[in-house]
Coordinates of C-alpha atoms and ligand atoms in Angstrom, one line a residue:
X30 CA 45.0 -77.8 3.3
X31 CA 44.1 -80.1 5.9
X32 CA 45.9 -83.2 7.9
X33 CA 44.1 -86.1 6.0
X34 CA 41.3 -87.8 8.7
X35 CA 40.6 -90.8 6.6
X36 CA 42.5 -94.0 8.4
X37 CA 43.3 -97.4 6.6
X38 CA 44.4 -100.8 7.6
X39 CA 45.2 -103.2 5.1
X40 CA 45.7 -107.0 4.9
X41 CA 46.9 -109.5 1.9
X42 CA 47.8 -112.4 1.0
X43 CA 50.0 -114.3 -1.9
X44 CA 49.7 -118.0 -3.2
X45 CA 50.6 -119.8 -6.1
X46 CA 47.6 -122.0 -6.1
X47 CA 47.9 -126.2 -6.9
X48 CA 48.7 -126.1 -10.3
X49 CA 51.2 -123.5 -11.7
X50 CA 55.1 -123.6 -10.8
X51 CA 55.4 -119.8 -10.1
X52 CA 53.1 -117.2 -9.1
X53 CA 53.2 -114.3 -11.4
X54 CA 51.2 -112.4 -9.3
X55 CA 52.7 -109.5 -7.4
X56 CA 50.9 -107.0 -4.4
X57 CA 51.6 -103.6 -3.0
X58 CA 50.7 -102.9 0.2
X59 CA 52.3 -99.2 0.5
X60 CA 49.3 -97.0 3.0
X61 CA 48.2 -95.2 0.9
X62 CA 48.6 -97.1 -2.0
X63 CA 47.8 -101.1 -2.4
X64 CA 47.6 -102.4 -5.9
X65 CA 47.7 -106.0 -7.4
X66 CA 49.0 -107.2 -10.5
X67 CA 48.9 -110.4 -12.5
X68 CA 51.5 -111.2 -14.7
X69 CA 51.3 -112.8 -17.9
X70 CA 54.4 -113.8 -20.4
X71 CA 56.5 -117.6 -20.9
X72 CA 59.6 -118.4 -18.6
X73 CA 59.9 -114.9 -16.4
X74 CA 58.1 -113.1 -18.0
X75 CA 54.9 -112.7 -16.4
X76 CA 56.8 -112.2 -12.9
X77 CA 59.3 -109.8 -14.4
X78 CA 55.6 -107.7 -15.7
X79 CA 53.8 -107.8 -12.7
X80 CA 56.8 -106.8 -10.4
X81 CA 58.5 -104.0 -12.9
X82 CA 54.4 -102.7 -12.7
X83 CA 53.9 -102.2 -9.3
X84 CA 57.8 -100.7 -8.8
X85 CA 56.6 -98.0 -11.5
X86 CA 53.5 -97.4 -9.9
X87 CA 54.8 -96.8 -6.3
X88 CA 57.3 -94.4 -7.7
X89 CA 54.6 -92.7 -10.0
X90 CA 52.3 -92.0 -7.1
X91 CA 54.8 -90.8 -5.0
X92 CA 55.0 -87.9 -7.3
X93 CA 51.4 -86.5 -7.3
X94 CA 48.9 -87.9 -4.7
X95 CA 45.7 -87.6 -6.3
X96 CA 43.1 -89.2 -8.5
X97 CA 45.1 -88.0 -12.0
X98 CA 48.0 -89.0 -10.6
X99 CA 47.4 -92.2 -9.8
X100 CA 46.2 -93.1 -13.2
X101 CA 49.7 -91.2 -14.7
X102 CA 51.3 -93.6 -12.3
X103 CA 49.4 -96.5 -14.0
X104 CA 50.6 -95.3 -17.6
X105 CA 54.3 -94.8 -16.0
X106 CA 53.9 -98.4 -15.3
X107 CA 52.7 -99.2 -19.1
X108 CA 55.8 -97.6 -20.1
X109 CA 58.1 -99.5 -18.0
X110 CA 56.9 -102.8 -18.9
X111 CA 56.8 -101.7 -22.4
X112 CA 60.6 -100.7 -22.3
X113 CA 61.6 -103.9 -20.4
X114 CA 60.1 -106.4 -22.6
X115 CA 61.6 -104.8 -25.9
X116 CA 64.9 -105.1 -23.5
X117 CA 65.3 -109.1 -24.0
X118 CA 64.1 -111.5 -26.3
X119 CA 62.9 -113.8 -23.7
X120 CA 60.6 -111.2 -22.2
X121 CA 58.6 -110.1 -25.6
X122 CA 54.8 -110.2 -25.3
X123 CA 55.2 -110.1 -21.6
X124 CA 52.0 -108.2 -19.9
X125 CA 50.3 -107.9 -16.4
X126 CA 47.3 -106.6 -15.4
X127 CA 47.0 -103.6 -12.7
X128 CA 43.8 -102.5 -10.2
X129 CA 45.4 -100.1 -7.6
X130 CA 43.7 -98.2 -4.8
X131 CA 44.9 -94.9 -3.0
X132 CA 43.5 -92.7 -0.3
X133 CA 43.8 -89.0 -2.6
X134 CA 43.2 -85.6 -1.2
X135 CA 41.7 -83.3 -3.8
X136 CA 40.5 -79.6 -3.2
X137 CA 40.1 -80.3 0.7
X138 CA 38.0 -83.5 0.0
X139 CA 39.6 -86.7 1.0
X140 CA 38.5 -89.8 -1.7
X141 CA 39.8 -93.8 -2.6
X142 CA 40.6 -93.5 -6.2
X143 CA 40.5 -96.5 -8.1
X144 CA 42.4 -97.7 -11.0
X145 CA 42.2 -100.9 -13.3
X146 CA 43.6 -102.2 -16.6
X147 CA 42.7 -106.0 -17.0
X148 CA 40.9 -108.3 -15.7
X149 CA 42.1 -108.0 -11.6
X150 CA 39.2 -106.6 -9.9
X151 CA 38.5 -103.9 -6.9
X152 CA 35.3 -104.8 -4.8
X153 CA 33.7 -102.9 -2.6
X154 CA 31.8 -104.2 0.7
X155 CA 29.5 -101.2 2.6
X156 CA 26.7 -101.8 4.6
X157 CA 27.2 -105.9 3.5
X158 CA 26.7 -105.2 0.1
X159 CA 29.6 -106.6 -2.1
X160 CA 29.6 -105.0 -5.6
X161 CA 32.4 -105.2 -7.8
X162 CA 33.5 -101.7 -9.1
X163 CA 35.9 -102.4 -11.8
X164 CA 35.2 -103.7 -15.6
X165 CA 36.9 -106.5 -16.8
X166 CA 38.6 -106.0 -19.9
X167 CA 38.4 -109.6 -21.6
X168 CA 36.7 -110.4 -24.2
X169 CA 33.8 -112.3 -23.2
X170 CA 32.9 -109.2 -20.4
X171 CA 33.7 -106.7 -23.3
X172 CA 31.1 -108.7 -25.4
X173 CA 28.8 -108.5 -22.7
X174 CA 28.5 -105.1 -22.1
X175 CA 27.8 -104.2 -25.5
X176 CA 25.1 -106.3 -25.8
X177 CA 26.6 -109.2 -27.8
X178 CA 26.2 -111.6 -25.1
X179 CA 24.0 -112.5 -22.0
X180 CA 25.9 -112.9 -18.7
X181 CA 25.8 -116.7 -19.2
X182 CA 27.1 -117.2 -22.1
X183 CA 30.3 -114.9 -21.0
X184 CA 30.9 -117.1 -18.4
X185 CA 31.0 -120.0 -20.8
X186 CA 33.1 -117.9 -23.4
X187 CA 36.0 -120.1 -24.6
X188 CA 38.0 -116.4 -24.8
X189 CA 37.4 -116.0 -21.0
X190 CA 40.6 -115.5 -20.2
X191 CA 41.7 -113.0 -23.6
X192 CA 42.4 -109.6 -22.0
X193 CA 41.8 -106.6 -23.9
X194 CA 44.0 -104.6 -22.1
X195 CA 47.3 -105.1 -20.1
X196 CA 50.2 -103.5 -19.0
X197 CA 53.1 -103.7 -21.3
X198 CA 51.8 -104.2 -24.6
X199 CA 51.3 -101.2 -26.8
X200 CA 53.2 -98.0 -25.7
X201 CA 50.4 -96.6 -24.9
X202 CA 47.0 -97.5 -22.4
X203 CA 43.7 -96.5 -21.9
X204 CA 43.1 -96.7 -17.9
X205 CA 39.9 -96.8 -16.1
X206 CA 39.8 -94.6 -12.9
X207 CA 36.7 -94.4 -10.1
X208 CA 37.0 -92.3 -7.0
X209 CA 34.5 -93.4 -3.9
X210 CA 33.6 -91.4 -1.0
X211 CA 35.3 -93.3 2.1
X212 CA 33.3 -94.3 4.7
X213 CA 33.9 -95.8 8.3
X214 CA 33.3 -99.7 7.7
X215 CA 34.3 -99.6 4.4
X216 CA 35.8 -102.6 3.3
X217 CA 37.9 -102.6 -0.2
X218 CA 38.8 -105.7 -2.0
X219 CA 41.8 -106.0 -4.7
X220 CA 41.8 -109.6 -6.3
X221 CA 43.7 -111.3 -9.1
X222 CA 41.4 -113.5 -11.1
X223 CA 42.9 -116.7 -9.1
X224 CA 40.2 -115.8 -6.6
X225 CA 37.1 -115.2 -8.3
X226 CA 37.7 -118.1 -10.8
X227 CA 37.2 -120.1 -7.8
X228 CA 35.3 -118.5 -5.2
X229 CA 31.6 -116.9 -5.8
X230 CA 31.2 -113.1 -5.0
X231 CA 28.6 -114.6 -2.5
X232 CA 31.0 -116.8 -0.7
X233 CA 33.9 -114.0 -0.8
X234 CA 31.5 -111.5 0.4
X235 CA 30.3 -113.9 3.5
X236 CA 34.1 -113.9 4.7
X237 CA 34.6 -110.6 4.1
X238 CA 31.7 -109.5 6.3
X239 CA 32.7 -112.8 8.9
X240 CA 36.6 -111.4 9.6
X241 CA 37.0 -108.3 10.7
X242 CA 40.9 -108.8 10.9
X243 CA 41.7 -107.8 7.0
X244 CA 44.7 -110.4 7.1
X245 CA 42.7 -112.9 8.4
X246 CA 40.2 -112.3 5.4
X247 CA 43.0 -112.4 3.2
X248 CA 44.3 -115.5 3.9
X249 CA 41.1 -117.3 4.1
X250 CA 39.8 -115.5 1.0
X251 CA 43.3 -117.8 -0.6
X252 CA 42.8 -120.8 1.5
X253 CA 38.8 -121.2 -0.2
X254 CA 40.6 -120.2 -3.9
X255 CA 42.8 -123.7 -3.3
X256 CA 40.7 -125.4 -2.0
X257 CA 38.2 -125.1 -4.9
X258 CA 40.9 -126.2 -7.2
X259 CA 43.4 -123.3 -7.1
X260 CA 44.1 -123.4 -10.7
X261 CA 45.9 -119.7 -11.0
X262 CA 48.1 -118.1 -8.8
X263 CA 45.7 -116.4 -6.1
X264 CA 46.3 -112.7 -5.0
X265 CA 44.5 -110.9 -2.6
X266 CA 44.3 -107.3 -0.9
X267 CA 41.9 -106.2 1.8
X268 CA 41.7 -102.1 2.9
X269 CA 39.3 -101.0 5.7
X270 CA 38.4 -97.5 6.5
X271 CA 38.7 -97.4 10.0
X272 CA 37.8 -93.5 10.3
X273 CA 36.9 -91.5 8.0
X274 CA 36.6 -87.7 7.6
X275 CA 33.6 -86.4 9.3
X276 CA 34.1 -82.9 9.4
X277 CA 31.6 -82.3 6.7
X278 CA 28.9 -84.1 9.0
X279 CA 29.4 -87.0 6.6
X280 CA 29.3 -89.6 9.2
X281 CA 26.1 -88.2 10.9
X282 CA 24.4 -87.8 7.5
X283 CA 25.0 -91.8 7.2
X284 CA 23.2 -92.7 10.3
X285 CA 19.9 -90.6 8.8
X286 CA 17.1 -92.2 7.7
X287 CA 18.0 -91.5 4.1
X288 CA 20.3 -93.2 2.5
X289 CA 23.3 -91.5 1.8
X290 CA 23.8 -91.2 -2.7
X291 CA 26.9 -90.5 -2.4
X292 CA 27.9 -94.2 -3.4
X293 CA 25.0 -96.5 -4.7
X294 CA 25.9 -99.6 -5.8
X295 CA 26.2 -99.7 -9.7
X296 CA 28.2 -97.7 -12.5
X297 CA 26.5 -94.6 -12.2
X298 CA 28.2 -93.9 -8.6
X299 CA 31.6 -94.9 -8.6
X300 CA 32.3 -91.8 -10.8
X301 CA 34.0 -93.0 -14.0
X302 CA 36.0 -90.6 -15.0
X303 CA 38.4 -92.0 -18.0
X304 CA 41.4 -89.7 -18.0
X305 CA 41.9 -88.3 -20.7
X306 CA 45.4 -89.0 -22.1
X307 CA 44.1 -92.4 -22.2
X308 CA 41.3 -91.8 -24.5
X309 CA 43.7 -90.0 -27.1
Ligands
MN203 MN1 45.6 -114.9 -13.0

């Protein structure tokens, strides 16, 4: 076992946008782990979902640091919002939404794993490409990737906003996990939906390549969400690889003429591996 050579830093920032009274959103910024989580419920609900989600996480992960783990951590979570909203009337039907990242070591190899339930999204920005590398699980995007409807008329959907999946409503939860090869000059990108709503993955990927401070990016990445109407409470996470683990010549393999395949952009790189409690 080796010291782990991967390095993060890690920027974020909060808002409750123009229109809603609270922001149900809550962040984790806890190197290795970062998540965000968007709470949905009346009264407290949605912030008492988002925050027990993100507690249960943090104290999931801290009991095994890999890949698996982190997606046990994300059913831990499940469980504890499940519990809490069966605990008082006033939090029934309460649910939030979870897309974490962690720096994992597994067999020697060091690699991001990414986890999602809902519709928050992980982005990721290499080489000034932005591609998004979680599913949403609404029903329109559902739809869509069966077949059932073209990209436009799931932008149009009148269900747009009807998750699928959340935290914290069946006892149970099916999560999605990716693991990515971390390179130098990666830039990953946690968002609630109160910042794509507003901002174009075009625009958000111009700032991301523009700010090289990740807490500068964050902030502006929430000032543009308002400014287009900031109509949902705005959450947004931003971890850079500042050095990654070369030993394996990585690093010189990424400066050869050939392409590295150990990410490509699209589905068939970011290795989905659905684990497998889940799928029970
Ligand atoms: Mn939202």
């Amino acid at each position: 076992m080796g010291v782990p050579m991967t390095a993060l830093r890690a920027g974020a920032a909060t808002d409750v946008g123009r229109v809603r009274s609270n922001n149900q959103d809550h962040l984790l910024m806890a190197d290795p782990l970062f998540a965000v989580a968007d709470g949905m419920g009346g009264h407290a609900g949605g912030e008492v979902a988002s925050l027990t989600a993100v507690e249960a996480l943090l104290a999931g992960f801290d009991a095994n640091r890999t890949a698996d783990g982190l997606a046990d951590a994300v059913r831990n979570a499940n469980e504890a919002v499940w519990k809490r909203a069966r605990e008082r009337t006033e939090l029934r039907g309460m649910g939030t939404t979870m897309t974490a990242l962690a720096l994992v070591r597994e067999n020697g190899e060091e690699a991001l794993a990414i986890v999602n339930v809902g519709d928050s999204r992980a982005y990721l920005l290499r080489d000034g490409d932005l591609d998004q590398l979680t599913d949403d699980h609404s029903v329109p995007k559902e739809l869509e990737r069966a077949g059932r409807l073209s990209a436009e008329e799931a932008a149009v959907h009148p269900q747009h906003n009807v998750l699928t999946r959340a935290l914290g409503i069946e006892p149970e939860v099916e999560v999605d996990c990716f693991r990515v090869i971390p390179y130098r000059g990666d830039r990953i990108l946690l968002a609630s939906d109160g910042l794509f709503n507003e901002v174009s993955d075009k625009d958000i990927a111009s700032v991301l390549r523009r700010m090289d401070d990740p807490d500068e990016a964050a902030r502006e990445l929430v000032a543009m969400a308002k400014e287009h109407g900031g109509n949902d409470n705005i959450t947004v996470v931003v971890v850079d690889v500042v050095d990654d683990d070369d030993r394996a010549g990585r690093a010189s393999a990424a400066l050869a003429d050939e392409p590295t395949t150990q990410w490509a952009p699209g589905a068939a790189t970011a290795t989905a591996l659905r684990a497998a409690q889940g799928d029970g």
